[in-house]
Amino acid sequence: MGVEGLAVEVGVDMGDDGPIVVTSDRPVCIVGAGVSGLACALRLHRAGVPVRVFEAENRVGGRVGSEFVEGFRFDHGFQVLLDSYEELAGVLDVPALNLRSFEPGCVVKWRGDFYPLFDPVRRPSAVPRMMAKMIGSWRDWMKIVGFRARWVNRQTVRFSESPGLSVREFLERERLSSEIIDRFFRPFFGGVFLEHELSTAACFFPFIFSRFSAGSAAIPERGMQAVPDQLAAGLPADVISLGRRIAKVGVDHLVDDHGERVEAAILVDARSLSADTQTLAHGAAVHFIEVPAPLPERRTLYLGADDGSTINVIAPLSDVQPSYAPAGRHLVAVTCYTCGSRSIEEIGEVARRELATWFGFQLEMVRLLGFRSIARALPRFVSPSNRVSQRDGERYRIGDVTEYPSLNGALRSARIVAESISRRVCDGR
Ligand SMILES: Cc1cc2nc3c(=O)[nH]c(=O)nc-3n(C[C@H](O)[C@H](O)[C@H](O)COP(=O)(O)OP(=O)(O)OC[C@H]3O[C@@H](n4cnc5c(N)ncnc54)[C@H](O)[C@@H]3O)c2cc1C
């Protein structure tokens, strides 16, 4: 798990400024066609504001992407869309993504056994099985049901909540047992935060807990790439310039790496967690493994909770969304705990063996198909004061680095900035 760079800027209120005149010769220019850059462009375009987007890569999506390899769909890291994110509806036609969902819960592998942990409200039929084999105490489960009731309508992060506390410190302060913290919260939310110390700022926890409780973790029929593809499809073809790396972002212009200058009425920097930005980041890796049969608990995440476990999360992708594998074949995505100095190939091999042992599969029937490694996957969100400001002098900044590490955070920043710019443009007419 890589930690790079240095967080330098402190989040501040944005505030609008004076009117701006935007024309097709001097449009709003957005650097980066990740989800935030695309969503901002889409909102501005819908508001009638001329906009252009410059993207270094030859595809849109940034950290959200998928490749189709020999009939299998590999997302760039195991990612899910939580259909309870409130920012989706403003920019996406969610039904057109043909989402399919994981079961609300997971199965924990611990001490040689499997422990089902389902949402007791949405899967009451699983409660007797959970009672027969329980992780944590009754008191823990009463607390968890209490969290659910307390935060059910939490749509975004309240940055001033639980100041100075990490998620782990918050859970300990709530007097949850170390068993439930280490055997459920650490593998589950560690997989979400991409760090297993639970050092993420506690203010993020009510939001993410609430979104998992209020909705479903889902994947689109055409892979996660369908999300940015749909955003891009809402823009005229000449708005996005792919393969155009921006070398300099000025106040009223930008310069690409061939030295070409583009005039801009206003600049929006949506590079987010790119190598050009100086923000602390967690890395991530995922292995794609073919298994000979669906896993026993259908459409359910499996978590490794033993101290020596290499596997953190097994996500049965093609069981949830059959289009992720050729007909009759079965694809899982496996994310692993940080494994010392071992190479990613070695970790994949250990994970393959571990997976075969867990489910009693013949080893030669469990095939490692490939892996993806992302050095800068999620901003380290140890304190809300590490957020990058959405205003940098005359320029705007958007992306999850300015809010919190999730698609909802990226989309929220895009909405706030697009609304601010639209107000200024309207004033100028
Ligand atoms: C492995 C992994 C798992 C995740 N899991 C989840 C999940 O389950 N749920 C969830 O909600 N979120 C998840 N996320 C987070 C989510 O993907 C991000 O929050 C979101 O994609 C951030 O979008 P963005 O637009 O802020 O940034 P980015 O996607 O980083 O976009 C930045 C764009 O700027 C471009 N760029 C950079 N430099 C330049 C330049 N000089 N010139 C031109 N273009 C440039 C980049 O190529 C990129 O396209 C996960 C992320 C990863 C990597």
Coordinates of C-alpha atoms and ligand atoms in Angstrom, one line a residue:
M1 CA 0.0 0.0 0.0
G2 CA 1.9 3.1 -1.2
V3 CA 1.9 6.4 0.4
E4 CA 3.3 9.2 -1.7
G5 CA 3.6 12.9 -1.9
L6 CA 2.6 15.5 0.7
A7 CA -0.7 17.1 1.5
V8 CA -0.2 20.8 1.5
E9 CA -3.4 22.7 1.0
V10 CA -6.2 23.2 3.6
G11 CA -9.9 23.1 2.7
V12 CA -11.6 26.5 2.8
D13 CA -15.0 27.8 1.9
M14 CA -15.1 28.6 -1.8
G15 CA -17.3 31.7 -2.1
D16 CA -18.3 33.1 -5.6
D17 CA -16.6 36.0 -7.3
G18 CA -17.4 38.6 -9.9
P19 CA -19.1 37.9 -13.2
I20 CA -17.2 36.2 -16.0
V21 CA -17.8 36.3 -19.8
V22 CA -17.6 32.9 -21.3
T23 CA -17.6 32.4 -25.1
S24 CA -16.7 29.4 -27.4
D25 CA -13.3 31.1 -28.0
R26 CA -12.7 31.5 -24.3
P27 CA -14.6 28.6 -22.7
V28 CA -14.4 27.1 -19.2
C29 CA -11.5 24.7 -19.5
I30 CA -11.4 21.6 -17.4
V31 CA -8.1 19.7 -17.0
G32 CA -8.9 16.0 -16.4
A33 CA -11.7 13.7 -17.6
G34 CA -12.1 11.7 -14.5
V35 CA -15.6 11.4 -13.1
S36 CA -15.4 14.9 -11.5
G37 CA -14.2 16.6 -14.6
L38 CA -16.8 15.0 -16.8
A39 CA -19.6 15.7 -14.3
C40 CA -18.6 19.3 -14.0
A41 CA -18.5 19.6 -17.8
L42 CA -21.9 18.0 -18.2
R43 CA -23.5 20.3 -15.7
L44 CA -22.0 23.4 -17.4
H45 CA -23.0 22.2 -20.8
R46 CA -26.5 21.7 -19.7
A47 CA -26.5 25.2 -18.2
G48 CA -25.5 26.6 -21.7
V49 CA -21.9 27.4 -20.6
P50 CA -19.2 26.7 -23.3
V51 CA -16.8 24.2 -21.9
R52 CA -13.8 22.1 -23.0
V53 CA -12.1 19.2 -21.3
F54 CA -8.5 18.1 -21.7
E55 CA -7.5 14.6 -20.7
A56 CA -3.9 13.2 -20.8
E57 CA -5.0 9.6 -21.3
N58 CA -6.7 8.1 -24.4
R59 CA -9.8 7.3 -22.5
V60 CA -12.2 9.0 -20.1
G61 CA -12.7 8.0 -16.5
G62 CA -9.4 8.4 -14.7
R63 CA -9.4 6.1 -11.7
V64 CA -12.7 4.5 -12.9
G65 CA -12.2 2.2 -15.8
S66 CA -12.6 -1.3 -17.2
E67 CA -10.8 -3.4 -19.8
F68 CA -12.2 -6.4 -21.7
V69 CA -9.6 -9.2 -21.7
E70 CA -10.4 -12.5 -23.4
G71 CA -14.1 -12.2 -22.5
F72 CA -13.5 -11.1 -18.9
R73 CA -14.2 -7.6 -17.7
F74 CA -11.4 -6.2 -15.4
D75 CA -12.2 -3.0 -13.6
H76 CA -9.3 -0.9 -12.5
G77 CA -9.4 -2.1 -8.9
F78 CA -12.4 -3.6 -7.2
Q79 CA -14.8 -0.7 -7.2
V80 CA -18.6 -0.6 -6.6
L81 CA -21.2 2.1 -7.2
L82 CA -23.4 2.6 -4.1
D83 CA -26.8 3.2 -5.5
S84 CA -27.6 5.3 -2.4
Y85 CA -25.1 8.0 -3.4
E86 CA -27.3 11.1 -3.7
E87 CA -25.1 12.8 -6.3
L88 CA -25.7 10.1 -8.9
A89 CA -29.2 11.2 -10.0
G90 CA -28.1 14.7 -11.0
V91 CA -25.7 13.5 -13.8
L92 CA -26.3 9.8 -14.5
D93 CA -29.2 7.8 -16.0
V94 CA -28.7 5.1 -13.3
P95 CA -31.3 2.6 -14.7
A96 CA -29.4 2.7 -18.1
L97 CA -26.3 1.3 -16.3
N98 CA -28.2 -1.9 -15.7
L99 CA -26.7 -2.2 -12.2
R100 CA -26.7 -5.5 -10.3
S101 CA -26.1 -5.7 -6.6
F102 CA -24.1 -7.7 -4.1
E103 CA -26.0 -9.1 -1.2
P104 CA -26.2 -6.6 1.7
G105 CA -23.6 -8.3 4.0
C106 CA -20.6 -10.5 3.8
V107 CA -19.2 -13.9 4.9
V108 CA -16.1 -13.7 7.2
K109 CA -13.5 -16.4 7.0
W110 CA -12.0 -16.8 10.5
R111 CA -10.4 -19.5 12.5
G112 CA -11.0 -22.1 9.8
D113 CA -14.8 -21.3 9.6
F114 CA -17.2 -19.1 7.7
Y115 CA -19.3 -16.6 9.6
P116 CA -22.3 -15.0 7.7
L117 CA -22.8 -11.4 8.6
F118 CA -25.9 -10.0 6.7
D119 CA -27.9 -6.8 7.3
P120 CA -30.5 -8.1 9.8
V121 CA -33.0 -5.5 8.6
R122 CA -32.8 -6.4 4.9
R123 CA -32.0 -10.1 5.3
P124 CA -34.0 -11.1 8.4
S125 CA -34.0 -14.7 7.2
A126 CA -30.2 -14.8 7.8
V127 CA -30.5 -13.9 11.5
P128 CA -30.8 -17.5 12.8
R129 CA -27.7 -18.5 10.9
M130 CA -25.9 -15.4 12.2
M131 CA -26.9 -16.2 15.8
A132 CA -25.7 -19.8 15.5
K133 CA -22.2 -18.5 14.5
M134 CA -21.6 -15.1 15.9
I135 CA -18.7 -12.7 15.6
G136 CA -18.8 -10.1 18.4
S137 CA -21.3 -9.9 21.2
W138 CA -25.0 -9.0 21.4
R139 CA -23.9 -5.7 22.7
D140 CA -21.9 -5.1 19.5
W141 CA -24.8 -6.0 17.3
M142 CA -27.2 -3.7 19.3
K143 CA -24.6 -0.9 18.7
I144 CA -24.5 -1.7 15.0
V145 CA -28.3 -1.6 14.7
G146 CA -28.1 1.7 16.6
F147 CA -25.6 3.2 14.1
R148 CA -28.0 2.2 11.3
A149 CA -30.9 4.1 12.9
R150 CA -28.7 7.1 13.9
W151 CA -27.2 7.7 10.4
V152 CA -29.8 6.3 8.0
N153 CA -30.3 9.6 6.2
R154 CA -26.7 10.7 6.2
Q155 CA -26.1 11.9 2.6
T156 CA -22.7 13.5 2.9
V157 CA -19.8 13.9 5.3
R158 CA -20.1 16.3 8.2
F159 CA -16.5 17.4 8.4
S160 CA -16.7 18.8 11.9
E161 CA -17.9 15.5 13.4
S162 CA -15.7 13.5 15.8
P163 CA -12.7 15.9 15.4
G164 CA -9.2 14.3 15.7
L165 CA -10.5 10.7 15.9
S166 CA -9.7 7.9 13.5
V167 CA -12.4 5.3 12.6
R168 CA -10.6 2.8 14.9
E169 CA -10.6 5.3 17.8
F170 CA -14.2 6.1 17.2
L171 CA -15.2 2.4 17.3
E172 CA -13.2 1.8 20.5
R173 CA -14.8 4.9 22.1
E174 CA -18.2 3.4 21.2
R175 CA -17.0 0.4 23.3
L176 CA -17.3 -2.1 20.4
S177 CA -15.3 -5.3 21.2
S178 CA -11.9 -5.9 19.7
E179 CA -13.4 -9.1 18.1
I180 CA -16.0 -7.2 16.0
I181 CA -13.5 -4.4 15.2
D182 CA -10.7 -6.8 14.0
R183 CA -12.9 -9.5 12.4
F184 CA -15.5 -7.4 10.8
F185 CA -14.9 -3.6 10.7
R186 CA -11.2 -3.9 9.8
P187 CA -11.5 -6.3 6.9
F188 CA -14.7 -4.7 5.5
F189 CA -14.0 -1.0 5.9
G190 CA -10.3 -1.5 5.5
G191 CA -11.2 -2.8 2.1
V192 CA -13.2 0.3 1.4
F193 CA -10.7 2.8 2.7
L194 CA -7.8 0.9 1.2
E195 CA -6.0 0.9 4.6
H196 CA -6.3 -1.6 7.4
E197 CA -5.3 0.4 10.4
L198 CA -8.7 2.2 10.2
S199 CA -6.7 5.4 10.5
T200 CA -9.2 7.2 8.2
A201 CA -10.9 10.2 9.8
A202 CA -13.9 9.2 11.9
C203 CA -16.1 11.8 10.3
F204 CA -16.2 9.7 7.0
F205 CA -17.6 6.7 8.8
P206 CA -21.2 7.7 9.4
F207 CA -21.6 8.6 5.8
I208 CA -20.1 5.4 4.3
F209 CA -21.8 3.2 6.9
S210 CA -25.1 4.9 6.1
R211 CA -24.7 4.6 2.3
F212 CA -24.0 0.8 2.6
S213 CA -27.1 0.5 4.9
A214 CA -29.4 2.6 2.8
G215 CA -28.6 1.1 -0.6
S216 CA -26.8 -1.6 -2.5
A217 CA -23.2 -2.0 -3.7
A218 CA -23.6 -2.6 -7.4
I219 CA -21.6 -2.9 -10.6
P220 CA -22.8 -1.9 -14.1
E221 CA -23.4 -4.4 -16.8
R222 CA -20.6 -2.9 -18.9
G223 CA -18.2 -2.5 -16.1
M224 CA -17.3 0.6 -14.0
Q225 CA -16.1 2.3 -17.2
A226 CA -19.8 2.6 -18.1
V227 CA -20.1 5.4 -15.5
P228 CA -17.6 7.9 -17.1
D229 CA -18.6 6.7 -20.6
Q230 CA -22.2 7.7 -19.9
L231 CA -21.1 11.1 -18.6
A232 CA -19.0 11.7 -21.7
A233 CA -21.8 10.6 -24.0
G234 CA -23.9 13.6 -22.6
L235 CA -21.4 16.0 -24.1
P236 CA -20.9 17.1 -27.7
A237 CA -18.1 15.2 -29.4
D238 CA -15.8 18.2 -29.7
V239 CA -15.8 19.0 -26.0
I240 CA -13.3 16.4 -24.8
S241 CA -9.8 16.3 -26.1
L242 CA -8.2 12.9 -25.3
G243 CA -4.4 12.3 -25.3
R244 CA -3.8 15.9 -24.4
R245 CA -1.6 16.3 -21.4
I246 CA -1.6 19.8 -19.9
A247 CA 1.8 20.9 -18.8
K248 CA 0.8 24.3 -17.3
V249 CA -2.4 25.5 -15.8
G250 CA -2.3 29.3 -15.7
V251 CA -4.9 31.7 -14.4
D252 CA -6.6 32.4 -17.8
H253 CA -4.9 29.9 -20.1
L254 CA -3.4 26.5 -20.2
V255 CA -0.5 25.0 -22.2
D256 CA -0.3 21.4 -23.3
D257 CA 2.9 19.4 -23.4
H258 CA 3.5 20.3 -27.1
G259 CA 3.5 24.0 -26.0
E260 CA 0.1 24.8 -27.5
R261 CA -1.7 27.5 -25.6
V262 CA -5.5 27.5 -25.0
E263 CA -7.3 30.7 -23.7
A264 CA -9.8 30.1 -21.0
A265 CA -12.5 32.3 -19.3
I266 CA -12.0 30.2 -16.2
L267 CA -10.0 27.1 -15.3
V268 CA -11.1 24.0 -13.4
D269 CA -8.3 21.7 -12.3
A270 CA -9.8 18.2 -12.1
R271 CA -6.5 16.3 -12.1
S272 CA -7.3 15.1 -8.6
L273 CA -4.9 12.4 -7.5
S274 CA -2.6 12.5 -10.5
A275 CA 1.1 12.6 -10.3
D276 CA 0.9 16.3 -10.9
T277 CA -0.8 16.9 -7.6
Q278 CA 0.8 16.7 -4.2
T279 CA -1.6 14.7 -2.1
L280 CA -1.0 11.7 0.1
A281 CA -2.5 8.6 -1.4
H282 CA -3.2 5.0 -0.6
G283 CA -2.3 2.5 -3.3
A284 CA -4.4 -0.5 -4.3
A285 CA -4.0 -3.8 -6.2
V286 CA -6.5 -6.4 -7.4
H287 CA -6.1 -9.9 -8.8
F288 CA -8.6 -11.4 -11.2
I289 CA -9.0 -15.1 -10.7
E290 CA -11.2 -17.6 -12.5
V291 CA -12.8 -20.2 -10.3
P292 CA -14.5 -23.4 -11.4
A293 CA -17.9 -22.7 -9.7
P294 CA -19.8 -19.9 -8.1
L295 CA -18.8 -19.4 -4.4
P296 CA -21.2 -21.1 -2.0
E297 CA -22.9 -17.9 -0.7
R298 CA -24.2 -16.3 -3.9
R299 CA -23.4 -12.7 -4.8
T300 CA -21.7 -12.1 -1.5
L301 CA -18.4 -10.6 -0.5
Y302 CA -16.0 -12.9 1.4
L303 CA -13.6 -11.3 3.8
G304 CA -10.4 -12.8 5.2
A305 CA -10.2 -12.0 8.9
D306 CA -7.4 -14.3 10.2
D307 CA -4.2 -12.4 11.3
G308 CA -2.1 -14.3 8.7
S309 CA -4.7 -14.1 5.9
T310 CA -3.3 -12.8 2.5
I311 CA -6.8 -12.4 1.1
N312 CA -8.8 -9.3 2.3
V313 CA -11.8 -9.3 0.0
I314 CA -13.1 -11.8 -2.6
A315 CA -15.8 -10.2 -4.9
P316 CA -17.7 -12.6 -7.0
L317 CA -18.0 -10.3 -10.0
S318 CA -19.6 -12.6 -12.6
D319 CA -22.0 -14.1 -10.1
V320 CA -23.4 -10.5 -9.6
Q321 CA -23.0 -9.3 -13.1
P322 CA -22.8 -12.3 -15.6
S323 CA -21.4 -10.0 -18.3
Y324 CA -18.0 -9.9 -16.4
A325 CA -17.1 -13.4 -17.7
P326 CA -17.8 -15.6 -20.8
A327 CA -20.9 -17.8 -20.4
G328 CA -20.5 -20.6 -17.9
R329 CA -17.2 -19.2 -16.5
H330 CA -16.7 -17.5 -13.1
L331 CA -14.6 -14.4 -12.3
V332 CA -13.7 -13.2 -8.9
A333 CA -11.7 -10.1 -7.9
V334 CA -9.4 -10.6 -5.0
T335 CA -7.8 -7.8 -3.0
C336 CA -5.1 -8.6 -0.5
Y337 CA -3.6 -7.2 2.7
T338 CA -0.3 -5.6 2.3
C339 CA 2.2 -8.5 2.2
G340 CA 5.6 -7.1 3.2
S341 CA 8.2 -7.2 0.4
R342 CA 6.5 -9.8 -1.8
S343 CA 5.9 -8.9 -5.4
I344 CA 2.4 -8.5 -6.8
E345 CA 2.9 -11.7 -8.8
E346 CA 3.9 -13.6 -5.6
I347 CA 0.9 -12.2 -3.7
G348 CA -1.4 -13.3 -6.5
E349 CA 0.0 -16.9 -6.3
V350 CA -0.5 -17.0 -2.5
A351 CA -4.0 -15.6 -2.9
R352 CA -4.8 -18.2 -5.6
R353 CA -3.7 -21.1 -3.3
E354 CA -5.5 -19.6 -0.3
L355 CA -8.7 -19.2 -2.3
A356 CA -8.5 -22.8 -3.5
T357 CA -8.1 -24.0 0.1
W358 CA -11.0 -21.9 1.4
F359 CA -13.5 -23.4 -1.0
G360 CA -12.0 -26.8 -1.6
F361 CA -11.3 -26.1 -5.3
Q362 CA -8.7 -28.1 -7.2
L363 CA -5.7 -25.8 -7.4
E364 CA -5.3 -26.2 -11.2
M365 CA -8.9 -25.2 -11.7
V366 CA -8.2 -21.8 -10.0
R367 CA -6.5 -19.6 -12.6
L368 CA -4.9 -16.3 -12.1
L369 CA -6.0 -14.2 -15.1
G370 CA -4.3 -10.9 -14.4
F371 CA -3.9 -8.1 -11.9
R372 CA -4.1 -4.3 -11.8
S373 CA -2.1 -2.1 -9.5
I374 CA -2.9 1.5 -8.9
A375 CA -0.2 3.5 -7.1
R376 CA -2.4 6.5 -6.3
A377 CA -5.9 5.0 -5.7
L378 CA -7.5 7.0 -2.9
P379 CA -6.6 10.2 -1.1
R380 CA -5.5 9.6 2.5
F381 CA -8.3 11.1 4.5
V382 CA -6.8 11.2 8.0
S383 CA -8.2 14.7 8.7
P384 CA -10.7 16.9 6.9
S385 CA -8.2 19.7 7.1
N386 CA -6.1 17.8 4.5
R387 CA -8.6 18.4 1.8
V388 CA -7.5 20.4 -1.2
S389 CA -9.3 23.8 -1.5
Q390 CA -11.9 24.1 -4.2
R391 CA -10.6 27.6 -4.9
D392 CA -6.9 28.2 -5.8
G393 CA -6.9 32.0 -6.5
E394 CA -8.9 32.4 -9.7
R395 CA -8.8 28.7 -10.5
Y396 CA -11.2 26.1 -9.3
R397 CA -10.2 22.6 -8.1
I398 CA -12.5 19.6 -8.1
G399 CA -12.2 15.9 -7.4
D400 CA -12.4 13.6 -4.5
V401 CA -9.3 15.3 -3.0
T402 CA -11.4 18.4 -2.4
E403 CA -14.2 16.4 -0.6
Y404 CA -13.8 12.8 0.6
P405 CA -12.5 9.6 -1.0
S406 CA -15.5 8.3 -3.0
L407 CA -17.4 8.8 -6.3
N408 CA -20.0 10.7 -4.3
G409 CA -17.2 13.1 -3.1
A410 CA -15.9 13.6 -6.7
L411 CA -19.4 14.2 -8.0
R412 CA -20.3 16.6 -5.2
S413 CA -17.3 18.7 -5.8
A414 CA -18.2 18.9 -9.5
R415 CA -21.7 20.0 -8.7
I416 CA -20.6 22.7 -6.2
V417 CA -18.1 24.2 -8.6
A418 CA -20.4 24.0 -11.7
E419 CA -23.1 25.8 -9.8
S420 CA -20.7 28.5 -8.7
I421 CA -19.4 29.1 -12.2
S422 CA -22.9 29.1 -13.7
R423 CA -24.0 31.7 -11.2
R424 CA -21.1 33.9 -12.2
V425 CA -21.7 33.4 -15.9
C426 CA -25.4 34.3 -15.6
D427 CA -24.5 37.5 -13.7
G428 CA -22.2 38.5 -16.6
R429 CA -24.8 38.3 -19.3
Ligands
LIG1 C1 -9.0 0.8 -6.5 C2 -10.0 1.8 -6.3 C3 -11.2 1.4 -5.6 C4 -12.2 2.4 -5.4 N1 -13.3 2.0 -4.9 C5 -14.4 2.9 -4.8 C6 -15.7 2.4 -4.4 O1 -15.9 1.2 -4.3 N2 -16.6 3.4 -4.3 C7 -16.4 4.7 -4.5 O2 -17.3 5.5 -4.4 N3 -15.2 5.2 -4.9 C8 -14.2 4.3 -5.1 N4 -12.9 4.7 -5.5 C9 -12.7 6.1 -5.6 C10 -13.2 6.7 -6.9 O3 -12.8 6.0 -8.0 C11 -12.6 8.1 -7.0 O4 -13.1 8.9 -5.9 C12 -13.0 8.9 -8.3 O5 -12.9 8.2 -9.4 C13 -12.2 10.2 -8.4 O6 -12.5 10.9 -9.5 P1 -11.7 12.3 -9.8 O7 -12.4 12.9 -11.0 O8 -11.7 13.0 -8.6 O9 -10.2 11.9 -10.1 P2 -9.5 11.0 -11.2 O10 -10.3 9.8 -11.6 O11 -8.1 10.7 -10.7 O12 -9.4 11.9 -12.5 C14 -8.3 12.8 -12.8 C15 -8.1 12.8 -14.3 O13 -7.1 13.8 -14.6 C16 -6.3 13.3 -15.7 N5 -5.1 14.1 -15.6 C17 -4.1 14.1 -14.7 N6 -3.1 14.9 -15.0 C18 -3.4 15.5 -16.2 C19 -2.8 16.5 -17.0 N7 -1.6 17.0 -16.7 N8 -3.4 16.8 -18.2 C20 -4.6 16.3 -18.5 N9 -5.3 15.4 -17.8 C21 -4.7 15.0 -16.6 C22 -6.1 11.9 -15.3 O14 -5.7 11.1 -16.4 C23 -7.6 11.5 -14.9 O15 -8.3 11.1 -16.0 C24 -11.9 3.8 -5.7 C25 -10.8 4.1 -6.4 C26 -9.8 3.1 -6.7 C27 -8.6 3.5 -7.5

